[in-house]
């Protein structure tokens, strides 16, 4: 079952050579999500052959242009490509007015319903769930209202031991309940404990997206032990003062959050265009949190336990 993140852009504020603006495409089992949508997002999606038509939820972290100015192109292209399914867009307040304002001034009307959901910046809100995935908001600290997102797989059922099905003549109709934790009474009246019948379930995976933000310890509880964390690292630590003023993090700070939250793996991104070579940021982060990689445009990352 797939859990894959494709990064569409890793540049902060302005595009820089092969680093484009913020956007990520997330594929979890049967669900497809778009996270942030900077200018150029639809070009990346097209180039990589991603299934944007399957996206029914878009998550926008905040209303700075490098995170949402690509929406107009994505939405109108969806319409031209024949979309009729409703789309829900989660973001801090104000996005609906922005998108509807552009639609109005361009005499455009979307042929498919778009539902806007304004999210407060408290964090910890359940924004969306289906049978496989839950999505929660994460508080972030930036110059304008900003939220992050955590995508969590729902717990998997226990694994049935095939040998026990035969041993106790377990009927097919009883297996679903056993996988959910039930014991089984055999045809001769013996109670067989669930423990004897099952093996532990597959571990659920999770991904957290935290961009843009200053160093913020209160987000740690929301992203505790996630399988993969994407955290912005706009600057190196010599620029910590500038990062604080502009509402951004250094690579050292991103790694500190990863280490304190005990995440499994960290991807840093949202790099300032002042960095031609990103190795300074990677080395700085790895000193604090070894399992760090640089976010790379157009790369796909498999999310493991
Ligand atoms: Zn940004
Ligand atoms: Zn921003």
Coordinates of C-alpha atoms and ligand atoms in Angstrom, one line a residue:
X1 CA 0.0 0.0 0.0
X2 CA 1.5 3.2 -1.1
X3 CA 2.5 6.1 1.0
X4 CA 4.6 8.4 -1.2
X5 CA 5.4 12.1 -1.1
X6 CA 6.5 13.9 -4.3
X7 CA 8.0 17.4 -3.8
X8 CA 7.1 19.9 -6.5
X9 CA 9.0 22.8 -5.2
X10 CA 11.5 23.7 -2.5
X11 CA 12.3 27.4 -3.0
X12 CA 11.3 30.1 -0.6
X13 CA 9.6 33.3 -1.9
X14 CA 11.0 33.3 -5.5
X15 CA 11.9 30.4 -7.8
X16 CA 15.6 29.6 -8.1
X17 CA 16.9 27.7 -11.1
X18 CA 15.8 24.1 -10.6
X19 CA 14.1 25.0 -7.3
X20 CA 10.5 26.0 -7.7
X21 CA 7.9 27.3 -5.3
X22 CA 6.1 25.3 -2.6
X23 CA 4.0 22.4 -3.6
X24 CA 3.7 18.7 -2.6
X25 CA 1.7 15.8 -3.9
X26 CA 0.9 13.1 -1.4
X27 CA -0.4 9.6 -2.3
X28 CA -1.6 7.5 0.6
X29 CA -3.3 4.2 -0.3
X30 CA -6.4 5.3 -2.3
X31 CA -6.1 9.0 -1.5
X32 CA -4.3 11.8 -3.3
X33 CA -3.7 15.2 -1.7
X34 CA -2.1 18.4 -2.8
X35 CA -0.3 20.4 -0.2
X36 CA 0.5 24.0 -1.0
X37 CA 0.3 25.3 -4.5
X38 CA 2.9 27.8 -5.4
X39 CA 3.2 29.2 -9.0
X40 CA 4.3 26.5 -11.3
X41 CA 2.6 23.7 -9.5
X42 CA 0.5 22.6 -12.5
X43 CA 3.6 22.4 -14.7
X44 CA 5.3 20.1 -12.2
X45 CA 2.2 17.9 -11.9
X46 CA 2.0 17.6 -15.7
X47 CA 5.7 17.0 -16.1
X48 CA 5.6 14.2 -13.5
X49 CA 2.4 12.7 -14.7
X50 CA 0.7 13.0 -11.3
X51 CA -3.0 12.2 -11.0
X52 CA -4.3 15.7 -10.1
X53 CA -7.8 14.6 -11.2
X54 CA -7.9 12.2 -8.2
X55 CA -7.2 15.0 -5.7
X56 CA -10.3 15.9 -3.9
X57 CA -8.7 17.8 -1.0
X58 CA -6.1 20.6 -1.2
X59 CA -4.3 21.8 1.9
X60 CA -2.9 25.4 1.9
X61 CA -0.6 26.4 4.7
X62 CA -1.0 30.1 4.4
X63 CA -1.8 32.9 2.0
X64 CA 1.7 34.0 1.0
X65 CA 1.9 33.9 -2.8
X66 CA 4.7 31.3 -2.9
X67 CA 2.3 28.8 -1.3
X68 CA -1.0 29.6 -3.2
X69 CA -0.6 31.6 -6.4
X70 CA -0.6 28.4 -8.4
X71 CA -4.1 27.6 -7.3
X72 CA -5.8 29.6 -10.1
X73 CA -4.0 27.7 -12.8
X74 CA -4.6 24.3 -11.1
X75 CA -8.3 25.0 -10.6
X76 CA -9.0 26.3 -14.1
X77 CA -7.0 23.4 -15.7
X78 CA -9.0 20.9 -13.7
X79 CA -12.1 22.4 -15.2
X80 CA -10.7 22.4 -18.7
X81 CA -9.8 18.7 -18.2
X82 CA -13.5 17.9 -17.4
X83 CA -13.5 17.8 -13.7
X84 CA -17.0 17.5 -12.2
X85 CA -16.2 16.2 -8.7
X86 CA -16.4 18.6 -5.7
X87 CA -13.1 19.8 -4.3
X88 CA -12.4 20.9 -0.8
X89 CA -9.7 23.4 0.1
X90 CA -8.4 23.8 3.6
X91 CA -6.5 26.9 4.6
X92 CA -6.4 29.8 7.1
X93 CA -9.2 32.3 6.5
X94 CA -9.1 34.5 3.4
X95 CA -8.4 32.1 0.6
X96 CA -12.0 31.9 -0.5
X97 CA -12.1 35.7 -1.0
X98 CA -8.8 35.5 -2.9
X99 CA -9.9 32.8 -5.3
X100 CA -13.4 34.1 -5.8
X101 CA -12.0 37.6 -6.3
X102 CA -9.8 36.3 -9.2
X103 CA -12.7 34.3 -10.6
X104 CA -15.0 37.4 -10.5
X105 CA -12.5 39.7 -12.1
X106 CA -11.8 37.2 -14.9
X107 CA -15.5 36.5 -15.5
X108 CA -14.9 32.9 -14.6
X109 CA -17.2 30.4 -13.0
X110 CA -16.0 27.0 -11.8
X111 CA -18.0 24.2 -13.4
X112 CA -17.3 22.0 -10.3
X113 CA -18.1 22.8 -6.7
X114 CA -15.3 24.2 -4.6
X115 CA -15.8 24.1 -0.8
X116 CA -13.5 26.4 1.2
X117 CA -12.8 25.4 4.8
X118 CA -11.2 28.1 6.9
X119 CA -9.0 26.6 9.6
X120 CA -8.0 28.3 12.8
X121 CA -4.4 28.3 13.8
X122 CA -4.8 26.5 17.1
X123 CA -3.7 23.2 15.6
X124 CA -4.9 19.7 16.6
X125 CA -8.1 20.0 14.5
X126 CA -9.3 17.0 12.6
X127 CA -9.8 18.4 9.1
X128 CA -10.5 15.3 7.1
X129 CA -10.8 11.6 7.4
X130 CA -11.8 8.6 5.3
X131 CA -11.5 4.9 6.0
X132 CA -7.7 5.0 5.5
X133 CA -6.4 8.4 6.5
X134 CA -6.9 11.2 9.0
X135 CA -5.6 14.7 8.5
X136 CA -5.0 17.1 11.4
X137 CA -3.9 20.8 11.6
X138 CA -0.6 21.8 13.3
X139 CA 0.0 25.3 14.8
X140 CA 2.8 27.2 13.1
X141 CA 4.3 30.7 13.9
X142 CA 4.8 32.9 10.8
X143 CA 4.1 36.5 9.9
X144 CA 0.5 35.7 8.9
X145 CA -1.9 33.0 10.0
X146 CA -0.3 29.7 9.1
X147 CA -1.0 26.0 9.7
X148 CA 0.8 22.8 9.1
X149 CA -0.7 19.4 8.5
X150 CA -0.3 15.8 9.7
X151 CA -1.5 12.9 7.6
X152 CA -1.9 9.7 9.5
X153 CA -2.9 6.3 8.3
X154 CA -5.7 4.7 10.4
X155 CA -4.6 1.7 12.4
X156 CA -4.4 -1.5 10.4
X157 CA -6.3 -4.6 11.5
X158 CA -4.5 -7.5 13.2
X159 CA -3.2 -10.1 10.9
X160 CA -5.0 -13.5 10.9
X161 CA -2.7 -16.5 11.2
X162 CA -3.6 -18.8 8.3
X163 CA -2.6 -22.0 10.2
X164 CA -5.1 -21.2 12.9
X165 CA -8.0 -20.9 10.4
X166 CA -7.4 -24.5 9.5
X167 CA -6.6 -25.7 13.1
X168 CA -9.9 -24.3 14.5
X169 CA -12.0 -24.5 11.4
X170 CA -12.7 -20.8 11.6
X171 CA -15.4 -19.7 9.1
X172 CA -14.8 -16.9 6.7
X173 CA -17.5 -14.8 8.4
X174 CA -15.7 -14.8 11.7
X175 CA -12.4 -13.5 10.4
X176 CA -13.3 -9.9 10.2
X177 CA -14.1 -9.7 13.9
X178 CA -11.0 -11.6 14.9
X179 CA -8.9 -9.1 12.9
X180 CA -10.6 -6.4 14.9
X181 CA -9.7 -8.1 18.2
X182 CA -12.4 -10.6 19.0
X183 CA -11.8 -14.0 20.5
X184 CA -13.3 -17.1 18.8
X185 CA -15.4 -19.9 20.2
X186 CA -14.6 -23.1 18.3
X187 CA -17.4 -25.5 17.1
X188 CA -16.7 -27.7 20.2
X189 CA -17.2 -24.8 22.6
X190 CA -13.6 -23.9 23.4
X191 CA -12.8 -20.2 23.7
X192 CA -9.6 -19.3 21.7
X193 CA -8.0 -16.1 22.7
X194 CA -7.4 -13.5 20.0
X195 CA -3.7 -13.5 20.9
X196 CA -3.4 -17.0 19.8
X197 CA -5.1 -16.4 16.5
X198 CA -3.4 -13.2 15.2
X199 CA -0.1 -11.5 14.6
X200 CA 0.5 -7.8 15.2
X201 CA -0.9 -5.4 12.6
X202 CA 1.2 -3.5 10.1
X203 CA 2.3 -0.2 11.6
X204 CA 0.5 2.9 10.5
X205 CA 2.7 5.6 8.8
X206 CA 2.4 9.3 9.1
X207 CA 3.7 12.5 7.4
X208 CA 3.9 16.1 8.8
X209 CA 4.2 19.2 6.7
X210 CA 5.5 22.3 8.6
X211 CA 6.2 25.3 6.4
X212 CA 6.5 28.3 6.9
X213 CA 7.3 28.7 10.6
X214 CA 9.7 30.1 13.1
X215 CA 11.2 27.7 15.6
X216 CA 8.1 26.6 17.6
X217 CA 8.4 24.0 20.3
X218 CA 4.6 23.8 20.7
X219 CA 4.2 22.1 17.4
X220 CA 6.2 19.1 18.7
X221 CA 3.3 17.4 20.5
X222 CA 1.4 17.5 17.2
X223 CA 4.0 15.7 15.2
X224 CA 5.4 13.3 17.8
X225 CA 7.1 10.3 16.2
X226 CA 5.8 10.8 12.7
X227 CA 7.4 8.6 10.1
X228 CA 8.4 11.6 7.9
X229 CA 8.6 15.3 8.7
X230 CA 9.0 18.0 6.1
X231 CA 10.1 21.1 8.0
X232 CA 11.2 24.4 6.4
X233 CA 14.9 25.4 6.8
X234 CA 15.0 28.7 4.9
X235 CA 18.3 29.8 6.4
X236 CA 21.5 28.6 8.0
X237 CA 22.0 29.2 11.7
X238 CA 24.2 32.2 11.3
X239 CA 21.0 33.9 10.1
X240 CA 19.0 32.9 13.1
X241 CA 18.1 36.5 14.0
X242 CA 16.9 37.2 10.4
X243 CA 14.9 33.9 10.5
X244 CA 13.2 35.0 13.7
X245 CA 12.3 38.4 12.2
X246 CA 10.9 36.9 9.0
X247 CA 9.0 34.0 10.7
X248 CA 11.3 31.3 9.3
X249 CA 13.6 28.5 10.7
X250 CA 17.2 27.6 10.3
X251 CA 18.4 24.1 9.4
X252 CA 19.6 23.7 13.0
X253 CA 16.2 24.6 14.3
X254 CA 14.3 22.3 11.9
X255 CA 16.6 19.4 13.0
X256 CA 16.1 20.3 16.7
X257 CA 12.3 20.0 16.2
X258 CA 12.8 16.7 14.4
X259 CA 15.0 15.4 17.2
X260 CA 12.7 16.6 20.0
X261 CA 9.7 15.1 18.3
X262 CA 11.5 11.9 17.8
X263 CA 10.4 11.7 14.2
X264 CA 11.9 8.9 12.0
X265 CA 13.1 11.0 9.1
X266 CA 13.4 14.7 8.3
X267 CA 13.3 16.4 4.9
X268 CA 14.3 20.1 5.0
X269 CA 13.1 22.5 2.3
X270 CA 11.8 26.0 1.5
X271 CA 15.3 27.2 0.9
X272 CA 16.3 30.8 0.5
X273 CA 17.5 31.7 -3.0
X274 CA 20.7 33.0 -1.4
X275 CA 22.0 29.4 -1.3
X276 CA 23.5 28.1 -4.5
X277 CA 24.8 25.1 -2.7
X278 CA 22.6 23.6 0.0
X279 CA 25.2 21.4 1.6
X280 CA 25.7 24.0 4.4
X281 CA 22.1 23.5 5.4
X282 CA 22.2 19.7 5.2
X283 CA 25.4 19.5 7.3
X284 CA 24.0 21.8 9.9
X285 CA 20.8 19.8 10.2
X286 CA 22.6 16.4 10.3
X287 CA 24.8 17.6 13.2
X288 CA 21.6 17.7 15.3
X289 CA 19.4 15.0 13.5
X290 CA 21.4 12.5 11.5
X291 CA 18.5 11.1 9.4
X292 CA 18.0 14.3 7.5
X293 CA 17.8 14.7 3.7
X294 CA 17.5 17.7 1.5
X295 CA 14.2 18.2 -0.2
X296 CA 14.7 18.0 -4.0
X297 CA 12.2 19.2 -6.6
X298 CA 10.5 16.4 -8.5
X299 CA 11.8 13.7 -6.1
X300 CA 9.4 11.1 -4.7
X301 CA 10.0 9.9 -1.1
X302 CA 8.6 6.6 0.1
X303 CA 7.2 7.0 3.6
X304 CA 8.3 4.1 5.8
X305 CA 7.9 3.3 9.5
Ligands
LIG1 ZN1 7.1 30.5 1.9
LIG2 ZN1 5.3 32.5 4.1

